Structure formats: structure tokens, C-alpha cells
Amino acid sequence: MQLHISPSMRSITISSSKVAARHISYRTLFHTILILAFLLPFVFILTALVTLEGANKCSSIDCLGRRLGPRLLGRVDDSERLARDFFKILNEASTQDIPDGLKLPDSFNHLVSDTKNNHYDPKTFALVLRAMMEKFERDIRQTKFAELTNKHFAASSIPKGIHCLSLRLTDEYSSNAHARRQLPSPERLPLLSDNARHHFILSTDNILAASVVVSSAVQSSSNPEKIVFHIITDKKTYAGMHSWFALNSVDPAIVEVRGVHQFDWLTRENVPVLEALESHNGLMNYYHGSHVAGANLSETTPRRFASRLQSRSPKYISLLNHLRIYIPELFPNLDKVVFLDDDVVVQRDLAPLWDVDLGGKVNGAVETCHGEDASVMSKRLRNYFNFSHPHIAKHLNPEECAWAYGMNVFDLKAWRKTNIRETYHSWLRENLKSNLTMWKLGTLPPALIAFKGHVHVIDSSWHMLGLGYQSQTNVESIRKAAVIHYNGQSKPWLEIGFEHLRPFWTKYVNYSNDFIKNCHILE
């Protein structure tokens, strides 16, 4: 092949011995180059996109042509068409009735095998797939309800180790004079009513939990010699509780243990509503009967079912749980106290709480309607009361902020000037008359009403809640809180407690104690 440029520089001649010579003008050549320069970038970009999007690499010009052709000609790729057709089939299957007696595979592998062996058409495949998904959803839902029921029973039961601890300490009380020694010693009895001291009230029948509350408060205090703990327990736990604190001194702090049977004020005349709570047949069936009977699980959510179970905990009709409303009468010589629940841990010196000016209010408490953790700190009155009940709707505001029990500063002098106890009793009676249709959950709802107008809000850093039901609690926030509260079902002494939150509690368990070791507590 030969290339010859004309003398006038107007054309190019291409000649070959086998082919006649061809003349190409510069203008034609220029236009050809210009068109190629315009098209080649688009071809390059499209080729790159197809190559990046494709699952398989093209190893030949023919393959690339088959893939580029439809795009260059404006036609739809086969994969896109298949996707549209498949979506259409699935959409049709979602509106059709599933045939009765349709045999469903147990797994995806079985589905593939059945499709191959039975030659399913696309519509049949889609129906079987939908039926499998719905069955799995029902199974998961039933499993979740079963899990919640089992968790409720686990939370309501007494762990073997804690039961062992109570029995062994009760036996020790009967056989060991030192376990029966007076608490506190006679010369320190006047300090039980000394208002210069820092008095804590704890009402519980859990010996291990009480030991953690007391130990954590004493160890976190800068002046433990000023601490006085008043522990109230029931008659069956009194001997064991007394034994523990008689044998495990927390000097220089003082501990007093009293049973409800040792308070002369707790008579039927003074607590008539609580007697009704414990003897009402409807309540006994509600709290101790079947927790699933009458529940339409198909029309409720797991979260609502969990709330229903929690509201049916037997502790809510326990006298110990209601005793906090009688603190001014049970301790007539005290002016100011801090009330603690038995599922808290004290991590900071609480002495400054006695310097908090409550401004004439009765109850210093943390509000629970705002905070970093929305799942815990988002509680308003609507979360506790049935506002479809006319009596509730008339007297309460659903958007009013709630506050927390568990760590409360009580000004008993101010309390004794109010009718809080009478209001508490009155609303309990109304709820009983309404067959528990005004509220379901525990002692906080009537307290939210009774203390209305008597609450002084304290800083939320004093009391952090939710460690018994919120596993995503921020660990750094836990470390900064003065009191952490394991409110909820997942108590740290139960196997269902959250493992990563348990160490904040177990650090105050005396594992060197022989009773703890012999009962294999939390091994």
C-alpha cells in the first residue's frame, strides 16, 4: 500500500497493487476526524459504565457489542426487563389468596429444590415465597411473646442463690447470738432520731440488694459517720436481714433494721386501702392469675404486651412497695430523709442533697420527660394513665411531665402539713372501684396525683434511670451519675440482667463473705 500526497496539498491518494487507487480530500478527512473526536468520548464513557455495572467481564468485541447495542439503540437491557417482570409477579402475589393446604418448604434451600423438582411457574414461586415469609413472621411473633412471658416470670421469681442466702441467715439468727445483737448498739440509739445526721430509708425484702445499696452509699460518702440507714422489711425476711447487718458492720455508718410488724402505727385503721389491695379477689386474680388469658396477641404489639406483663407484677400489691407514702408517720422525729429503692447503686456522695432547698415543696425528684435517652426520659402522664376514663381526663393533663421514684429527697416537716396520704388513698379507692381501668402500673401513678404541686425538680445527674430495661444505656453517662437505677425487669441480680451493666452493681457485692460463697451468688 502506498500513500501519495498531491502537489497542491488538496488530496491524499491511497494505492495498492491489488486495489484501484482512492482519492480522499482533506475536507472529507477533516470531517471524519471531527466526527470521531466527537463520538469516541461517549463510546468510552458508556463502555466504562457497562463494564463497571456488569457482573461478568466481556472478553471479546462481540460480547461488548451485545451489551452496548441495546443502550446505543435505546432499547431496555434484559436484566431491567426481568426485574420489572419479577416485581410485577410479586405485586400480583401480594394481593392473591394463599391456597389452603399449600405445602411450605422449611428453608430457602428447600424452596429452591421444590421449585426445580415441581417446575414452579413464577406466580407459584411468588405465592410460596410469600406464604413462607408470613409463616416465619408469625413464628417470630409467637416466639417474642413467649420470650416476654418467660422474662416476666424470671423477673418475678426469687433466684436460688438469694433464697439460699435468706434461709441461711435466718438460721444463723436463731443459732448465733451475735447475729441477734441489737442494731444499733444501745449507746447509739439516740442517733436514729438525730436530724444532724443523713437519714436514708430503704424498704425491701431482698437482703443482697439491701447490702449493695448500703455498701455503695457508705463507700461513696466523704463523711460515712453521718449516715444512718433505716431498713424496713417484712416479717419473713426480718431475721435474715437483721443477721446480715449484725454480722457485716458498715461502721462508722449506722444501720437500723425493722420489720413491718414492729411499727405500731401500721394498723388496719391507718392503712385500709392497702388491706383492700391485698384481699381484693379481682386484684389477686389480676396479679397472680394467668397473664396470657384474655390477651388477644394478634391485636397487640410485643411492646404493649411487655407493658401489660410489667403492670401485673405482684410487687405492686405488696405493703413494702406502698410504705413510702407513710414515711412521715413511721419516722415522726425525722425532718428530712432520702428514700432509695433497693435496685439502685450510689456512686457519689449524697450529702449535698440535705442542703438542697426544696422551696417549701415535699418531694425532691428527677423529672422523666426530657433527657438524652428518649426511650427512658420521655415519660409524661399519658404514659401512666388511661385518659379515656372521664375521671382521669377531667383532673389530669396528659402532657404534664412525670417524675421518678427510686431516689427522692423528702421534707417530712412540709409533708406533715399536707393531705398527700389522704389524696393517695382516695385515688386508690377510685381505681379499685373502676376495676383498675384508670391505671395499671404500680405505686407511681397514685403518687403522681398525690404529690401534684408538691414536687421540686432536682438535677437529672442525681438519678439515672433505665438500667433494667434499656441495654443501650451510655456507659459514660452511668459513670457520671450519682445514683444509677436498675428499674425494669432486668435486675442485676437476675440472670436476665444486662451483662455489660451488671459490674456497676456487683462491685459492691462482698464475694469474700461465707454466706455469699456458700450460696453461689451470681457464679
Coordinates of C-alpha atoms in Angstrom, one line a residue:
M1 CA 0.0 0.0 0.0
Q2 CA 1.3 3.5 -0.9
L3 CA 0.3 6.9 0.3
H4 CA 0.7 9.8 -2.1
I5 CA 0.0 13.5 -1.3
S6 CA -0.8 15.7 -4.2
P7 CA 1.4 18.7 -5.1
S8 CA -1.5 21.1 -4.4
M9 CA -1.9 19.6 -0.9
R10 CA -5.6 19.2 -1.6
S11 CA -5.9 15.4 -1.6
I12 CA -4.4 12.1 -0.5
T13 CA -4.2 9.1 -2.8
I14 CA -4.1 5.6 -1.4
S15 CA -2.9 3.0 -3.9
S16 CA -2.3 -0.7 -3.9
S17 CA -1.2 -3.3 -6.4
K18 CA -4.5 -5.2 -6.0
V19 CA -6.9 -2.4 -5.5
A20 CA -7.6 0.7 -7.6
A21 CA -6.3 4.0 -6.2
R22 CA -8.6 6.0 -4.0
H23 CA -8.6 9.8 -3.6
I24 CA -9.6 11.3 -0.3
S25 CA -9.9 15.1 0.0
Y26 CA -8.6 16.9 3.0
R27 CA -12.1 18.2 3.7
T28 CA -13.5 14.7 3.9
L29 CA -10.7 13.6 6.1
F30 CA -11.2 16.6 8.4
H31 CA -14.9 15.9 8.8
T32 CA -14.2 12.2 9.5
I33 CA -11.7 13.1 12.2
L34 CA -14.0 15.7 13.7
I35 CA -16.9 13.2 13.9
L36 CA -14.7 10.5 15.5
A37 CA -13.4 13.1 18.0
F38 CA -17.0 13.8 19.0
L39 CA -18.2 10.2 19.3
L40 CA -15.2 8.4 20.8
P41 CA -15.5 10.1 24.3
F42 CA -19.2 9.0 24.6
V43 CA -18.3 5.5 23.4
F44 CA -15.5 5.3 26.0
I45 CA -17.7 6.5 28.9
L46 CA -20.6 4.2 28.0
T47 CA -18.1 1.3 27.8
A48 CA -16.7 2.1 31.2
L49 CA -20.2 2.3 32.8
V50 CA -21.2 -1.0 31.3
T51 CA -18.0 -2.7 32.4
L52 CA -18.4 -1.3 36.0
E53 CA -22.1 -2.3 36.2
G54 CA -21.8 -5.7 34.7
A55 CA -21.3 -8.7 36.9
N56 CA -19.2 -10.5 34.2
K57 CA -16.3 -9.2 32.2
C58 CA -16.5 -9.1 28.5
S59 CA -13.5 -10.8 26.9
S60 CA -14.4 -10.1 23.3
I61 CA -15.7 -7.3 21.0
D62 CA -18.7 -9.5 20.3
C63 CA -19.6 -9.6 24.0
L64 CA -19.2 -5.9 24.4
G65 CA -21.3 -5.3 21.3
R66 CA -24.2 -7.4 22.6
R67 CA -24.1 -5.3 25.8
L68 CA -23.6 -1.9 24.2
G69 CA -26.1 -2.5 21.4
P70 CA -29.3 -2.1 23.3
R71 CA -28.1 1.1 25.0
L72 CA -26.9 2.7 21.8
L73 CA -30.2 1.8 20.1
G74 CA -32.3 3.0 23.0
R75 CA -33.5 -0.5 23.9
V76 CA -34.0 -1.8 27.5
D77 CA -31.5 -4.2 28.9
D78 CA -32.8 -7.8 29.5
S79 CA -31.9 -7.6 33.2
E80 CA -34.0 -4.5 33.7
R81 CA -36.9 -6.1 31.9
L82 CA -36.6 -9.2 34.0
A83 CA -36.5 -7.1 37.2
R84 CA -39.7 -5.3 36.1
D85 CA -41.5 -8.6 35.3
F86 CA -40.4 -10.1 38.6
F87 CA -41.7 -7.1 40.6
K88 CA -45.0 -7.3 38.7
I89 CA -45.3 -11.0 39.6
L90 CA -44.5 -10.3 43.3
N91 CA -47.0 -7.5 43.4
E92 CA -49.8 -9.8 42.0
A93 CA -48.9 -12.5 44.5
S94 CA -49.3 -10.0 47.4
T95 CA -53.0 -9.5 46.5
Q96 CA -53.9 -13.1 45.9
D97 CA -55.2 -15.5 48.5
I98 CA -52.8 -18.3 49.5
P99 CA -54.3 -21.7 48.7
D100 CA -55.4 -23.8 51.6
G101 CA -53.1 -26.8 52.3
L102 CA -50.2 -25.3 50.5
K103 CA -47.1 -27.2 51.4
L104 CA -44.3 -24.8 52.5
P105 CA -40.6 -25.5 52.5
D106 CA -38.7 -25.2 55.8
S107 CA -35.8 -23.2 54.3
F108 CA -34.6 -21.3 51.3
N109 CA -32.6 -24.3 50.1
H110 CA -35.8 -26.5 50.2
L111 CA -37.6 -23.7 48.3
V112 CA -35.0 -23.8 45.5
S113 CA -35.2 -27.6 45.4
D114 CA -39.0 -27.7 45.3
T115 CA -39.1 -25.1 42.6
K116 CA -36.7 -27.2 40.5
N117 CA -38.4 -30.5 41.1
N118 CA -42.0 -29.3 40.9
H119 CA -41.4 -26.9 38.0
Y120 CA -43.0 -24.0 39.7
D121 CA -44.0 -21.1 37.4
P122 CA -43.1 -17.6 38.5
K123 CA -46.6 -17.0 40.1
T124 CA -46.5 -20.2 42.1
F125 CA -43.0 -19.4 43.2
A126 CA -44.0 -16.0 44.4
L127 CA -47.0 -17.3 46.3
V128 CA -44.9 -20.0 48.1
L129 CA -42.3 -17.4 48.9
R130 CA -45.0 -15.0 50.4
A131 CA -46.6 -17.9 52.4
M132 CA -43.1 -18.8 53.8
M133 CA -42.4 -15.2 54.8
E134 CA -45.8 -14.8 56.6
K135 CA -45.3 -18.1 58.4
F136 CA -41.8 -17.0 59.6
E137 CA -43.2 -13.7 60.8
R138 CA -45.9 -15.5 62.8
D139 CA -43.4 -17.8 64.3
I140 CA -41.1 -14.9 65.2
R141 CA -44.0 -13.0 66.8
Q142 CA -45.1 -16.0 68.9
T143 CA -41.5 -16.6 70.0
K144 CA -41.3 -12.9 71.0
F145 CA -44.4 -13.2 73.1
A146 CA -43.1 -16.4 74.7
E147 CA -39.8 -14.7 75.5
L148 CA -41.6 -11.8 77.1
T149 CA -43.7 -14.2 79.2
N150 CA -40.7 -16.2 80.3
K151 CA -38.8 -13.0 81.1
H152 CA -41.7 -11.8 83.2
F153 CA -41.7 -15.0 85.3
A154 CA -37.9 -14.8 85.6
A155 CA -38.2 -11.2 86.9
S156 CA -40.9 -12.1 89.4
S157 CA -39.1 -15.2 90.8
I158 CA -36.5 -15.3 93.5
P159 CA -33.1 -16.7 92.3
K160 CA -31.9 -19.8 94.1
G161 CA -28.8 -18.1 95.5
I162 CA -30.8 -15.2 97.0
H163 CA -33.3 -17.7 98.5
C164 CA -30.4 -19.7 99.9
L165 CA -28.9 -16.5 101.4
S166 CA -32.2 -15.6 103.2
L167 CA -32.6 -19.1 104.6
R168 CA -29.0 -19.5 105.9
L169 CA -29.1 -16.0 107.5
T170 CA -32.5 -16.8 109.1
D171 CA -31.0 -20.0 110.6
E172 CA -28.0 -18.0 111.7
Y173 CA -30.3 -15.6 113.6
S174 CA -31.8 -18.5 115.6
S175 CA -28.4 -20.1 116.4
N176 CA -25.9 -17.3 116.7
A177 CA -26.3 -14.7 119.5
H178 CA -24.1 -12.2 117.6
A179 CA -26.5 -12.3 114.7
R180 CA -29.2 -11.2 117.1
R181 CA -27.3 -8.4 118.6
Q182 CA -29.1 -5.1 118.9
L183 CA -28.9 -2.8 115.9
P184 CA -27.6 -0.2 116.5
S185 CA -25.9 -0.6 119.9
P186 CA -27.8 0.9 122.8
E187 CA -25.4 3.9 123.2
R188 CA -26.1 4.8 119.5
L189 CA -29.9 4.6 119.6
P190 CA -30.3 8.4 120.1
L191 CA -28.6 8.9 116.7
L192 CA -31.6 7.3 115.0
S193 CA -33.6 10.5 115.5
D194 CA -30.7 13.0 115.3
N195 CA -31.6 15.4 112.5
A196 CA -28.0 16.4 112.1
R197 CA -27.4 13.0 110.5
H198 CA -28.1 12.0 107.0
H199 CA -31.0 9.6 107.2
F200 CA -31.8 7.1 104.4
I201 CA -35.0 5.0 104.1
L202 CA -34.9 1.6 102.3
S203 CA -37.9 -0.7 102.1
T204 CA -37.1 -4.2 100.8
D205 CA -37.2 -8.0 101.3
N206 CA -34.1 -8.6 99.2
I207 CA -31.1 -9.0 101.6
L208 CA -28.5 -9.0 98.8
A209 CA -29.9 -5.8 97.2
A210 CA -30.1 -4.0 100.5
S211 CA -26.4 -4.9 101.2
V212 CA -25.4 -3.3 97.9
V213 CA -27.4 -0.1 98.5
V214 CA -25.9 0.4 101.9
S215 CA -22.4 -0.5 100.9
S216 CA -22.4 1.7 97.9
A217 CA -23.8 4.7 99.9
V218 CA -21.2 4.3 102.7
Q219 CA -18.3 3.7 100.3
S220 CA -19.2 6.7 98.2
S221 CA -19.6 9.1 101.2
S222 CA -17.0 11.5 102.3
N223 CA -18.5 11.5 105.8
P224 CA -19.8 8.0 106.4
E225 CA -20.0 8.6 110.1
K226 CA -23.0 10.9 109.4
I227 CA -25.0 8.2 107.6
V228 CA -28.0 6.4 109.2
F229 CA -29.9 3.7 107.3
H230 CA -33.4 2.8 108.3
I231 CA -34.2 -0.6 106.6
I232 CA -37.8 -1.8 106.6
T233 CA -38.6 -5.4 105.7
D234 CA -41.4 -7.9 106.0
K235 CA -41.8 -10.3 108.9
K236 CA -40.5 -13.4 107.0
T237 CA -37.3 -11.6 106.0
Y238 CA -36.6 -9.7 109.2
A239 CA -34.4 -12.3 110.9
G240 CA -32.2 -12.8 107.8
M241 CA -31.9 -9.1 107.2
H242 CA -31.0 -8.4 110.8
S243 CA -28.4 -11.2 110.7
W244 CA -26.7 -9.8 107.7
F245 CA -26.2 -6.3 109.1
A246 CA -25.4 -7.6 112.6
L247 CA -22.6 -9.8 111.1
N248 CA -21.4 -7.4 108.5
S249 CA -20.9 -4.0 110.1
V250 CA -20.7 -0.8 108.0
D251 CA -19.1 1.3 110.7
P252 CA -18.9 4.2 111.2
A253 CA -22.3 4.4 109.5
I254 CA -25.4 3.2 111.4
V255 CA -28.0 0.6 110.3
E256 CA -31.4 0.0 111.8
V257 CA -33.5 -3.0 110.6
R258 CA -37.2 -3.1 111.4
G259 CA -40.0 -5.4 110.3
V260 CA -43.4 -4.0 109.3
H261 CA -44.8 -5.9 112.3
Q262 CA -42.7 -3.7 114.6
F263 CA -44.4 -0.5 113.7
D264 CA -47.3 0.2 116.0
W265 CA -48.7 2.8 113.5
L266 CA -49.3 0.2 110.7
T267 CA -52.7 -0.9 111.7
R268 CA -55.8 -1.7 109.6
E269 CA -57.3 1.6 110.6
N270 CA -54.4 3.6 109.2
V271 CA -53.9 1.6 106.0
P272 CA -57.4 0.4 105.0
V273 CA -56.8 0.8 101.3
L274 CA -53.7 -1.4 101.4
E275 CA -55.6 -4.1 103.2
A276 CA -58.2 -3.9 100.4
L277 CA -55.4 -4.2 97.8
E278 CA -54.1 -7.4 99.3
S279 CA -57.6 -9.0 99.9
H280 CA -59.5 -7.9 96.7
N281 CA -60.2 -11.1 94.8
G282 CA -60.2 -9.4 91.4
L283 CA -56.7 -8.0 92.2
M284 CA -55.4 -11.4 93.3
N285 CA -56.5 -12.9 90.1
Y286 CA -55.1 -10.0 88.1
Y287 CA -51.7 -10.1 89.7
H288 CA -51.4 -13.8 90.4
G289 CA -53.6 -15.4 87.7
S290 CA -52.8 -16.3 84.1
H291 CA -51.0 -13.3 82.4
V292 CA -51.9 -14.5 78.9
A293 CA -55.5 -15.4 79.4
G294 CA -57.8 -12.8 77.8
A295 CA -54.9 -11.2 75.8
N296 CA -55.6 -11.1 72.1
L297 CA -52.0 -11.5 70.9
S298 CA -52.9 -11.0 67.3
E299 CA -54.1 -7.5 68.0
T300 CA -51.3 -6.2 70.3
T301 CA -47.7 -5.4 69.8
P302 CA -44.8 -7.1 71.8
R303 CA -44.1 -3.7 73.4
R304 CA -47.7 -3.3 74.7
F305 CA -47.7 -6.9 75.8
A306 CA -44.5 -6.3 77.8
S307 CA -46.0 -3.3 79.4
R308 CA -49.1 -5.4 80.3
L309 CA -46.9 -8.0 81.9
Q310 CA -44.9 -5.5 83.8
S311 CA -48.0 -3.9 85.2
R312 CA -49.1 -7.3 86.6
S313 CA -46.0 -7.8 88.8
P314 CA -47.2 -9.0 92.3
K315 CA -44.9 -6.5 93.9
Y316 CA -47.4 -3.7 93.1
I317 CA -49.8 -5.0 95.8
S318 CA -47.0 -5.5 98.3
L319 CA -47.2 -3.5 101.5
L320 CA -43.4 -2.9 101.3
N321 CA -43.9 -1.2 97.9
H322 CA -46.5 1.2 99.3
L323 CA -44.8 2.1 102.6
R324 CA -43.0 5.1 101.2
I325 CA -46.3 7.0 101.4
Y326 CA -46.3 6.6 105.2
I327 CA -42.7 7.7 105.9
P328 CA -43.8 10.9 107.9
E329 CA -45.9 8.7 110.2
L330 CA -43.3 5.8 110.5
F331 CA -40.5 8.3 111.4
P332 CA -42.2 11.1 113.3
N333 CA -38.9 12.5 114.7
L334 CA -37.2 13.0 111.4
D335 CA -37.3 16.2 109.4
K336 CA -35.6 15.3 106.1
V337 CA -34.7 11.9 104.5
V338 CA -33.5 10.4 101.2
F339 CA -35.6 7.5 100.1
L340 CA -33.9 4.8 98.0
D341 CA -35.2 1.8 96.1
D342 CA -33.5 -1.5 96.5
D343 CA -32.4 -1.6 92.8
V344 CA -30.1 1.4 93.0
V345 CA -26.4 1.9 93.4
V346 CA -24.9 5.0 94.9
Q347 CA -21.8 6.2 93.1
R348 CA -21.3 9.7 94.6
D349 CA -21.6 11.4 97.9
L350 CA -25.2 12.2 98.5
A351 CA -24.6 14.6 101.4
P352 CA -25.3 17.7 99.3
L353 CA -28.9 16.6 98.9
W354 CA -29.5 17.6 102.5
D355 CA -28.5 21.2 101.5
V356 CA -31.0 21.3 98.6
D357 CA -33.6 23.9 99.3
L358 CA -36.9 22.4 98.2
G359 CA -38.6 25.7 98.4
G360 CA -41.4 24.5 100.7
K361 CA -42.1 21.5 98.5
V362 CA -42.2 18.0 99.8
N363 CA -40.6 15.8 97.2
G364 CA -37.2 16.5 95.5
A365 CA -37.2 14.3 92.4
V366 CA -35.8 14.0 88.9
E367 CA -38.2 14.6 86.0
T368 CA -38.5 11.9 83.3
C369 CA -39.9 13.8 80.3
H370 CA -36.7 15.1 78.8
G371 CA -33.1 13.9 78.6
E372 CA -30.5 12.3 76.3
D373 CA -32.1 8.9 76.3
A374 CA -35.5 9.3 74.7
S375 CA -36.6 5.8 75.4
V376 CA -36.1 6.3 79.2
M377 CA -36.6 10.1 79.7
S378 CA -39.8 10.6 77.7
K379 CA -42.4 9.9 80.4
R380 CA -45.5 12.1 80.7
L381 CA -48.8 11.4 82.5
R382 CA -50.2 9.9 79.3
N383 CA -47.7 7.0 79.8
Y384 CA -49.2 6.1 83.1
F385 CA -52.9 6.9 83.0
N386 CA -55.9 5.9 80.9
F387 CA -57.1 9.3 79.6
S388 CA -60.2 7.8 78.0
H389 CA -61.5 7.5 81.6
P390 CA -63.6 10.6 82.3
H391 CA -62.3 11.0 85.9
I392 CA -58.7 11.0 84.6
A393 CA -59.4 13.3 81.7
K394 CA -61.1 15.7 84.0
H395 CA -58.4 16.1 86.6
L396 CA -55.1 15.4 84.8
N397 CA -53.1 16.9 81.9
P398 CA -51.7 14.1 79.6
E399 CA -48.7 16.3 78.6
E400 CA -47.6 17.0 82.2
C401 CA -44.1 15.8 82.9
A402 CA -43.7 12.8 85.2
W403 CA -41.1 12.3 87.9
A404 CA -39.3 9.3 89.2
Y405 CA -39.4 7.2 92.3
G406 CA -36.2 5.5 93.5
M407 CA -34.1 8.4 94.8
N408 CA -36.2 11.1 96.4
V409 CA -35.5 13.8 98.9
F410 CA -38.4 14.1 101.3
D411 CA -39.0 17.2 103.5
L412 CA -41.1 15.4 106.2
K413 CA -41.9 18.6 108.1
A414 CA -43.5 20.1 105.0
W415 CA -45.2 16.7 104.2
R416 CA -46.9 16.5 107.5
K417 CA -48.7 19.8 106.7
T418 CA -50.3 18.4 103.5
N419 CA -53.1 15.9 102.7
I420 CA -50.9 13.8 100.4
R421 CA -51.6 10.5 102.1
E422 CA -55.4 11.1 102.0
T423 CA -55.2 12.0 98.3
Y424 CA -53.2 8.8 97.7
H425 CA -55.8 6.7 99.4
S426 CA -58.7 8.4 97.7
W427 CA -57.4 7.8 94.2
L428 CA -56.5 4.2 95.1
R429 CA -60.2 3.7 96.1
E430 CA -61.4 5.2 92.8
N431 CA -59.2 2.9 90.8
L432 CA -60.4 -0.1 92.7
K433 CA -64.0 0.9 92.1
S434 CA -63.3 1.3 88.3
N435 CA -61.8 -2.2 88.2
L436 CA -58.3 -0.9 87.6
T437 CA -59.4 1.0 84.4
M438 CA -57.8 4.3 85.5
W439 CA -54.2 3.0 85.6
K440 CA -52.5 -0.4 85.8
L441 CA -48.9 0.2 86.8
G442 CA -47.8 0.2 90.4
T443 CA -47.4 2.8 93.0
L444 CA -46.1 5.7 90.9
P445 CA -49.5 6.7 89.3
P446 CA -51.3 7.5 92.5
A447 CA -48.2 9.2 93.8
L448 CA -48.0 11.4 90.6
I449 CA -51.5 12.6 91.6
A450 CA -51.0 12.8 95.4
F451 CA -47.7 14.8 95.1
K452 CA -49.1 17.2 92.5
G453 CA -47.9 20.7 93.3
H454 CA -45.5 19.3 96.0
V455 CA -42.5 18.3 93.7
H456 CA -39.3 20.2 93.5
V457 CA -37.3 19.2 90.4
I458 CA -33.6 18.3 91.1
D459 CA -30.8 17.9 88.5
S460 CA -31.0 14.7 86.5
S461 CA -27.4 13.9 87.3
W462 CA -28.5 12.8 90.7
H463 CA -30.6 9.9 89.4
M464 CA -30.1 7.9 86.2
L465 CA -32.9 5.5 85.3
G466 CA -33.5 2.7 82.8
L467 CA -30.6 0.3 83.5
G468 CA -33.2 -2.5 84.0
Y469 CA -34.7 -2.3 80.6
Q470 CA -32.5 -0.2 78.3
S471 CA -29.5 -2.2 77.2
Q472 CA -28.1 0.7 75.1
T473 CA -27.5 3.0 78.1
N474 CA -24.5 5.2 77.6
V475 CA -21.7 3.8 79.9
E476 CA -20.0 7.2 80.3
S477 CA -23.3 8.7 81.5
I478 CA -23.6 5.9 84.0
R479 CA -20.2 6.6 85.4
K480 CA -21.1 10.3 85.9
A481 CA -24.5 9.7 87.7
A482 CA -24.7 10.0 91.5
V483 CA -27.3 7.2 91.7
I484 CA -28.0 4.6 89.0
H485 CA -31.3 2.8 89.0
Y486 CA -31.9 -0.7 87.6
N487 CA -35.7 -0.1 87.2
G488 CA -37.2 -2.6 84.9
Q489 CA -37.2 -6.4 84.7
S490 CA -33.5 -7.0 84.1
K491 CA -32.3 -6.6 87.6
P492 CA -28.5 -7.1 88.1
W493 CA -29.0 -10.0 90.5
L494 CA -31.0 -11.9 87.9
E495 CA -29.7 -14.0 85.0
I496 CA -31.7 -11.8 82.6
G497 CA -29.7 -8.7 83.7
F498 CA -27.6 -7.0 81.1
E499 CA -24.1 -8.3 81.4
H500 CA -22.3 -5.1 80.5
L501 CA -24.3 -3.1 83.1
R502 CA -24.0 -5.7 85.9
P503 CA -20.4 -4.8 87.0
F504 CA -21.6 -1.4 88.3
W505 CA -23.7 -3.3 90.8
T506 CA -21.5 -6.4 91.5
K507 CA -18.6 -4.3 92.5
Y508 CA -20.4 -3.7 95.9
V509 CA -21.2 -7.4 96.5
N510 CA -19.0 -8.9 99.2
Y511 CA -17.9 -12.1 97.4
S512 CA -15.5 -12.9 100.3
N513 CA -18.4 -13.4 102.6
D514 CA -19.0 -17.0 103.6
F515 CA -22.8 -16.8 103.1
I516 CA -22.3 -15.3 99.6
K517 CA -19.8 -18.0 98.7
N518 CA -21.8 -20.9 100.1
C519 CA -24.9 -19.8 98.2
H520 CA -23.0 -19.4 95.0
I521 CA -24.4 -15.9 94.4
L522 CA -24.1 -14.9 90.7
E523 CA -21.5 -17.5 89.9

